C-alpha cells in the first residue's frame, strides 16, 4: 500500500511536469541551478519520477526504487531548505500546473513526510 501511494504521488508529479517541460526547466532555474544544469535536470526529472513510480509497484525493483525515491526527495528537501535559508521563496510547481505553492515550511514538511514514507518502504521490503 505504501509503495502504491508513493508511486501515485511521483507519477502525478511527473505527469504535471510533462505538461510543460519549459516550465519544469524554469522551475529548476528558479531554485538556483545554472541553466547548464537546469535544462537537463528539468527535462529528465519527469522521466526519473515515472521510472521510480514504476519501480515501486514492481516487486523485484521496489527496494531499489525506494532508495531512488529517498535520494530524489532528499535532493528536493535540500533545495527547499537552501532556498529558505537564503531567503528565496520560489514557487514549487512539483505537480506542474496542477498545484503551485510558494516554498516554505508546508512544502518542506510534505517532502519530509514523503521521504519518511520512502524510508518506511525500505524497512518493509
Short mmCIF file of N, CA and C in Angstrom, two decimals:
data_model
loop_
_atom_site.label_atom_id
_atom_site.label_comp_id
_atom_site.label_asym_id
_atom_site.label_seq_id
_atom_site.Cartn_x
_atom_site.Cartn_y
_atom_site.Cartn_z
N UNK A 1 0.82 -1.20 0.00
CA UNK A 1 0.00 0.00 0.00
C UNK A 1 0.87 1.26 0.00
N UNK A 2 1.93 1.27 0.82
CA UNK A 2 2.83 2.44 0.86
C UNK A 2 3.50 2.66 -0.49
N UNK A 3 3.91 1.57 -1.14
CA UNK A 3 4.57 1.68 -2.44
C UNK A 3 3.63 2.29 -3.47
N UNK A 4 2.38 1.84 -3.47
CA UNK A 4 1.39 2.36 -4.42
C UNK A 4 1.12 3.84 -4.16
N UNK A 5 0.98 4.21 -2.91
CA UNK A 5 0.73 5.61 -2.56
C UNK A 5 1.86 6.51 -3.06
N UNK A 6 3.11 6.14 -2.77
CA UNK A 6 4.23 6.95 -3.20
C UNK A 6 4.35 6.96 -4.72
N UNK A 7 4.06 5.82 -5.36
CA UNK A 7 4.09 5.75 -6.82
C UNK A 7 3.06 6.70 -7.43
N UNK A 8 1.89 6.79 -6.85
CA UNK A 8 0.85 7.70 -7.36
C UNK A 8 1.32 9.15 -7.24
N UNK A 9 1.92 9.50 -6.12
CA UNK A 9 2.40 10.87 -5.92
C UNK A 9 3.48 11.20 -6.96
N UNK A 10 4.44 10.29 -7.13
CA UNK A 10 5.53 10.55 -8.08
C UNK A 10 5.02 10.58 -9.52
N UNK A 11 4.11 9.69 -9.86
CA UNK A 11 3.56 9.69 -11.22
C UNK A 11 2.77 10.97 -11.47
N UNK A 12 2.00 11.42 -10.48
CA UNK A 12 1.26 12.67 -10.61
C UNK A 12 2.19 13.85 -10.81
N UNK A 13 3.30 13.86 -10.07
CA UNK A 13 4.28 14.94 -10.23
C UNK A 13 4.89 14.90 -11.63
N UNK A 14 5.19 13.71 -12.11
CA UNK A 14 5.78 13.58 -13.45
C UNK A 14 4.81 14.03 -14.53
N UNK A 15 3.58 13.62 -14.43
CA UNK A 15 2.57 14.00 -15.42
C UNK A 15 2.38 15.52 -15.44
N UNK A 16 2.36 16.12 -14.26
CA UNK A 16 2.23 17.57 -14.19
C UNK A 16 3.39 18.28 -14.88
N UNK A 17 4.60 17.80 -14.65
CA UNK A 17 5.77 18.42 -15.27
C UNK A 17 5.80 18.18 -16.78
N UNK A 18 5.36 17.02 -17.21
CA UNK A 18 5.36 16.71 -18.65
C UNK A 18 4.40 17.62 -19.43
N UNK A 19 3.43 18.20 -18.76
CA UNK A 19 2.51 19.10 -19.43
C UNK A 19 3.20 20.37 -19.92
N UNK A 20 4.32 20.73 -19.28
CA UNK A 20 5.05 21.93 -19.69
C UNK A 20 6.52 21.78 -19.29
N UNK A 21 7.30 21.15 -20.17
CA UNK A 21 8.72 20.91 -19.86
C UNK A 21 9.50 22.22 -19.75
N UNK A 22 9.11 23.24 -20.52
CA UNK A 22 9.80 24.53 -20.40
C UNK A 22 9.64 25.08 -18.99
N UNK A 23 8.45 24.93 -18.42
CA UNK A 23 8.21 25.40 -17.06
C UNK A 23 8.98 24.54 -16.06
N UNK A 24 9.08 23.25 -16.33
CA UNK A 24 9.85 22.36 -15.45
C UNK A 24 11.31 22.81 -15.40
N UNK A 25 11.87 23.14 -16.56
CA UNK A 25 13.26 23.62 -16.61
C UNK A 25 13.39 24.97 -15.90
N UNK A 26 12.40 25.85 -16.09
CA UNK A 26 12.43 27.15 -15.43
C UNK A 26 12.35 27.01 -13.92
N UNK A 27 11.58 26.07 -13.45
CA UNK A 27 11.46 25.88 -12.01
C UNK A 27 12.80 25.46 -11.41
N UNK A 28 13.53 24.61 -12.11
CA UNK A 28 14.85 24.21 -11.63
C UNK A 28 15.77 25.43 -11.59
N UNK A 29 15.68 26.31 -12.59
CA UNK A 29 16.45 27.57 -12.58
C UNK A 29 16.04 28.43 -11.38
N UNK A 30 14.73 28.51 -11.14
CA UNK A 30 14.22 29.33 -10.03
C UNK A 30 14.76 28.86 -8.69
N UNK A 31 15.09 27.57 -8.59
CA UNK A 31 15.64 27.03 -7.35
C UNK A 31 17.14 27.28 -7.24
N UNK A 32 17.71 27.96 -8.25
CA UNK A 32 19.09 28.41 -8.13
C UNK A 32 20.11 27.65 -8.95
N UNK A 33 19.71 26.66 -9.72
CA UNK A 33 20.68 25.96 -10.53
C UNK A 33 20.95 26.72 -11.82
N UNK A 34 22.19 26.69 -12.28
CA UNK A 34 22.51 27.39 -13.53
C UNK A 34 21.84 26.70 -14.72
N UNK A 35 21.68 27.43 -15.80
CA UNK A 35 21.00 26.91 -16.98
C UNK A 35 21.63 25.63 -17.50
N UNK A 36 22.95 25.53 -17.41
CA UNK A 36 23.65 24.34 -17.90
C UNK A 36 23.18 23.08 -17.17
N UNK A 37 22.75 23.21 -15.93
CA UNK A 37 22.22 22.08 -15.16
C UNK A 37 20.70 22.04 -15.19
N UNK A 38 20.09 23.21 -15.15
CA UNK A 38 18.63 23.30 -15.05
C UNK A 38 17.96 22.69 -16.27
N UNK A 39 18.52 22.92 -17.43
CA UNK A 39 17.90 22.42 -18.66
C UNK A 39 17.83 20.89 -18.67
N UNK A 40 18.96 20.18 -18.47
CA UNK A 40 18.85 18.71 -18.49
C UNK A 40 18.08 18.15 -17.30
N UNK A 41 18.27 18.74 -16.13
CA UNK A 41 17.55 18.23 -14.95
C UNK A 41 16.06 18.44 -15.11
N UNK A 42 15.65 19.63 -15.51
CA UNK A 42 14.22 19.91 -15.70
C UNK A 42 13.59 19.05 -16.77
N UNK A 43 14.38 18.65 -17.76
CA UNK A 43 13.88 17.80 -18.84
C UNK A 43 13.79 16.35 -18.40
N UNK A 44 14.80 15.87 -17.68
CA UNK A 44 14.86 14.45 -17.29
C UNK A 44 14.05 14.12 -16.04
N UNK A 45 13.80 15.12 -15.20
CA UNK A 45 13.13 14.87 -13.92
C UNK A 45 11.80 14.12 -14.04
N UNK A 46 10.90 14.49 -14.95
CA UNK A 46 9.65 13.72 -15.04
C UNK A 46 9.88 12.25 -15.39
N UNK A 47 10.84 11.98 -16.24
CA UNK A 47 11.16 10.59 -16.59
C UNK A 47 11.69 9.82 -15.40
N UNK A 48 12.53 10.47 -14.61
CA UNK A 48 13.06 9.83 -13.40
C UNK A 48 11.93 9.53 -12.43
N UNK A 49 11.02 10.48 -12.27
CA UNK A 49 9.88 10.26 -11.35
C UNK A 49 9.02 9.10 -11.83
N UNK A 50 8.81 8.98 -13.13
CA UNK A 50 7.99 7.88 -13.66
C UNK A 50 8.71 6.55 -13.46
N UNK A 51 10.02 6.52 -13.72
CA UNK A 51 10.77 5.28 -13.52
C UNK A 51 10.73 4.82 -12.06
N UNK A 52 10.87 5.77 -11.15
CA UNK A 52 10.79 5.42 -9.72
C UNK A 52 9.39 4.92 -9.38
N UNK A 53 8.37 5.60 -9.89
CA UNK A 53 6.99 5.17 -9.62
C UNK A 53 6.76 3.75 -10.14
N UNK A 54 7.20 3.47 -11.34
CA UNK A 54 7.06 2.12 -11.89
C UNK A 54 7.84 1.10 -11.06
N UNK A 55 9.05 1.48 -10.69
CA UNK A 55 9.88 0.59 -9.88
C UNK A 55 9.26 0.27 -8.54
N UNK A 56 8.53 1.22 -7.98
CA UNK A 56 7.89 0.98 -6.68
C UNK A 56 6.79 -0.07 -6.75
N UNK A 57 6.10 -0.14 -7.87
CA UNK A 57 4.97 -1.08 -7.95
C UNK A 57 5.38 -2.45 -8.49
N UNK A 58 6.61 -2.57 -8.98
CA UNK A 58 7.12 -3.86 -9.42
C UNK A 58 7.92 -4.44 -8.27
N UNK A 59 7.45 -5.55 -7.74
CA UNK A 59 8.03 -6.13 -6.53
C UNK A 59 9.54 -6.28 -6.53
N UNK A 60 10.11 -6.79 -7.62
CA UNK A 60 11.55 -7.08 -7.61
C UNK A 60 12.41 -5.80 -7.65
N UNK A 61 11.84 -4.69 -8.05
CA UNK A 61 12.60 -3.44 -8.12
C UNK A 61 12.21 -2.45 -7.03
N UNK A 62 11.26 -2.80 -6.20
CA UNK A 62 10.73 -1.83 -5.24
C UNK A 62 11.76 -1.35 -4.22
N UNK A 63 12.69 -2.21 -3.82
CA UNK A 63 13.70 -1.79 -2.85
C UNK A 63 14.60 -0.73 -3.47
N UNK A 64 15.05 -0.97 -4.70
CA UNK A 64 15.91 0.00 -5.39
C UNK A 64 15.15 1.30 -5.68
N UNK A 65 13.90 1.17 -6.06
CA UNK A 65 13.08 2.35 -6.35
C UNK A 65 12.86 3.17 -5.08
N UNK A 66 12.68 2.49 -3.95
CA UNK A 66 12.51 3.22 -2.69
C UNK A 66 13.78 3.99 -2.35
N UNK A 67 14.95 3.40 -2.59
CA UNK A 67 16.20 4.12 -2.39
C UNK A 67 16.29 5.32 -3.30
N UNK A 68 15.91 5.14 -4.56
CA UNK A 68 15.93 6.25 -5.52
C UNK A 68 14.99 7.36 -5.06
N UNK A 69 13.82 6.98 -4.53
CA UNK A 69 12.87 7.97 -4.03
C UNK A 69 13.45 8.74 -2.84
N UNK A 70 14.12 8.03 -1.94
CA UNK A 70 14.75 8.69 -0.79
C UNK A 70 15.78 9.71 -1.29
N UNK A 71 16.60 9.31 -2.25
CA UNK A 71 17.63 10.21 -2.77
C UNK A 71 17.02 11.41 -3.50
N UNK A 72 16.02 11.15 -4.33
CA UNK A 72 15.37 12.24 -5.07
C UNK A 72 14.69 13.21 -4.10
N UNK A 73 13.94 12.67 -3.16
CA UNK A 73 13.27 13.54 -2.19
C UNK A 73 14.28 14.27 -1.31
N UNK A 74 15.40 13.62 -1.02
CA UNK A 74 16.47 14.29 -0.27
C UNK A 74 17.02 15.49 -1.03
N UNK A 75 17.15 15.34 -2.35
CA UNK A 75 17.61 16.46 -3.17
C UNK A 75 16.57 17.60 -3.15
N UNK A 76 15.29 17.23 -3.23
CA UNK A 76 14.24 18.25 -3.16
C UNK A 76 14.26 18.96 -1.81
N UNK A 77 14.40 18.20 -0.74
CA UNK A 77 14.43 18.77 0.61
C UNK A 77 15.62 19.72 0.75
N UNK A 78 16.78 19.30 0.25
CA UNK A 78 17.97 20.16 0.32
C UNK A 78 17.74 21.46 -0.46
N UNK A 79 17.18 21.35 -1.65
CA UNK A 79 16.91 22.54 -2.46
C UNK A 79 15.95 23.50 -1.79
N UNK A 80 14.92 22.95 -1.18
CA UNK A 80 13.95 23.79 -0.48
C UNK A 80 14.60 24.45 0.73
N UNK A 81 15.32 23.66 1.52
CA UNK A 81 15.96 24.19 2.74
C UNK A 81 16.99 25.26 2.40
N UNK A 82 17.79 25.03 1.36
CA UNK A 82 18.80 26.02 0.97
C UNK A 82 18.12 27.32 0.55
N UNK A 83 17.10 27.22 -0.27
CA UNK A 83 16.39 28.43 -0.71
C UNK A 83 15.75 29.16 0.46
N UNK A 84 15.16 28.41 1.37
CA UNK A 84 14.54 29.05 2.54
C UNK A 84 15.60 29.75 3.38
N UNK A 85 16.75 29.10 3.57
CA UNK A 85 17.84 29.68 4.35
C UNK A 85 18.35 30.96 3.73
N UNK A 86 18.40 30.99 2.40
CA UNK A 86 18.88 32.17 1.68
C UNK A 86 17.79 33.24 1.53
N UNK A 87 16.60 32.96 2.05
CA UNK A 87 15.52 33.94 1.97
C UNK A 87 14.80 33.96 0.63
N UNK A 88 15.07 32.99 -0.21
CA UNK A 88 14.40 32.91 -1.51
C UNK A 88 13.16 32.05 -1.36
N UNK A 89 12.11 32.42 -2.03
CA UNK A 89 10.84 31.68 -1.96
C UNK A 89 10.28 31.44 -3.36
N UNK A 90 10.99 30.62 -4.17
CA UNK A 90 10.42 30.32 -5.49
C UNK A 90 9.15 29.49 -5.35
N UNK A 91 8.35 29.53 -6.39
CA UNK A 91 7.16 28.68 -6.39
C UNK A 91 7.56 27.23 -6.57
N UNK A 92 6.86 26.36 -5.87
CA UNK A 92 7.01 24.92 -6.05
C UNK A 92 5.90 24.50 -7.01
N UNK A 93 6.30 24.04 -8.16
CA UNK A 93 5.34 23.52 -9.13
C UNK A 93 5.60 22.03 -9.30
N UNK A 94 5.67 21.37 -8.17
CA UNK A 94 6.03 19.95 -8.14
C UNK A 94 5.07 19.09 -8.95
N UNK A 95 3.86 19.55 -9.10
CA UNK A 95 2.86 18.82 -9.86
C UNK A 95 2.47 19.61 -11.10
N UNK A 96 3.42 20.38 -11.62
CA UNK A 96 3.17 21.20 -12.80
C UNK A 96 2.09 22.22 -12.50
N UNK A 97 1.25 22.48 -13.49
CA UNK A 97 0.19 23.48 -13.30
C UNK A 97 -0.95 22.98 -12.41
N UNK A 98 -0.90 21.71 -12.02
CA UNK A 98 -1.96 21.14 -11.18
C UNK A 98 -1.93 21.69 -9.76
N UNK A 99 -0.73 22.07 -9.29
CA UNK A 99 -0.61 22.59 -7.92
C UNK A 99 0.62 23.48 -7.84
N UNK A 100 0.41 24.74 -7.53
CA UNK A 100 1.50 25.70 -7.40
C UNK A 100 1.44 26.28 -6.00
N UNK A 101 2.59 26.26 -5.32
CA UNK A 101 2.66 26.77 -3.95
C UNK A 101 4.05 27.33 -3.71
N UNK A 102 4.13 28.49 -3.09
CA UNK A 102 5.42 29.07 -2.74
C UNK A 102 6.08 28.20 -1.68
N UNK A 103 7.39 27.95 -1.84
CA UNK A 103 8.04 27.06 -0.87
C UNK A 103 8.04 27.70 0.51
N UNK A 104 8.01 26.83 1.49
CA UNK A 104 8.00 27.23 2.88
C UNK A 104 7.94 25.97 3.72
N UNK A 105 7.55 26.14 4.96
CA UNK A 105 7.54 25.00 5.89
C UNK A 105 6.55 23.92 5.46
N UNK A 106 5.46 24.32 4.86
CA UNK A 106 4.47 23.33 4.43
C UNK A 106 5.03 22.41 3.34
N UNK A 107 5.68 23.01 2.34
CA UNK A 107 6.27 22.23 1.24
C UNK A 107 7.41 21.37 1.78
N UNK A 108 8.23 21.95 2.65
CA UNK A 108 9.33 21.20 3.24
C UNK A 108 8.80 20.01 4.05
N UNK A 109 7.77 20.25 4.84
CA UNK A 109 7.17 19.17 5.65
C UNK A 109 6.59 18.08 4.77
N UNK A 110 5.94 18.46 3.68
CA UNK A 110 5.37 17.47 2.76
C UNK A 110 6.46 16.56 2.20
N UNK A 111 7.58 17.16 1.77
CA UNK A 111 8.65 16.35 1.21
C UNK A 111 9.34 15.50 2.27
N UNK A 112 9.44 16.02 3.48
CA UNK A 112 9.98 15.20 4.58
C UNK A 112 9.08 14.00 4.84
N UNK A 113 7.77 14.22 4.81
CA UNK A 113 6.82 13.12 5.00
C UNK A 113 6.95 12.08 3.88
N UNK A 114 7.07 12.54 2.64
CA UNK A 114 7.23 11.61 1.51
C UNK A 114 8.54 10.84 1.62
N UNK A 115 9.62 11.50 2.06
CA UNK A 115 10.90 10.81 2.25
C UNK A 115 10.78 9.77 3.37
N UNK A 116 10.05 10.10 4.42
CA UNK A 116 9.82 9.13 5.51
C UNK A 116 9.01 7.94 5.00
N UNK A 117 8.06 8.20 4.12
CA UNK A 117 7.29 7.12 3.51
C UNK A 117 8.20 6.20 2.69
N UNK A 118 9.09 6.79 1.91
CA UNK A 118 10.05 6.00 1.12
C UNK A 118 10.97 5.20 2.04
N UNK A 119 11.40 5.80 3.15
CA UNK A 119 12.24 5.08 4.10
C UNK A 119 11.47 3.92 4.75
N UNK A 120 10.20 4.15 5.03
CA UNK A 120 9.38 3.07 5.59
C UNK A 120 9.26 1.90 4.61
N UNK A 121 9.17 2.22 3.34
CA UNK A 121 9.12 1.17 2.32
C UNK A 121 10.40 0.35 2.36
N UNK A 122 11.53 1.01 2.52
CA UNK A 122 12.82 0.30 2.60
C UNK A 122 12.82 -0.70 3.76
N UNK A 123 12.22 -0.31 4.87
CA UNK A 123 12.19 -1.18 6.03
C UNK A 123 11.24 -2.35 5.87
N UNK A 124 10.25 -2.22 4.99
CA UNK A 124 9.25 -3.26 4.80
C UNK A 124 9.57 -4.20 3.65
N UNK A 125 10.42 -3.76 2.73
CA UNK A 125 10.69 -4.59 1.53
C UNK A 125 11.71 -5.65 1.86
#
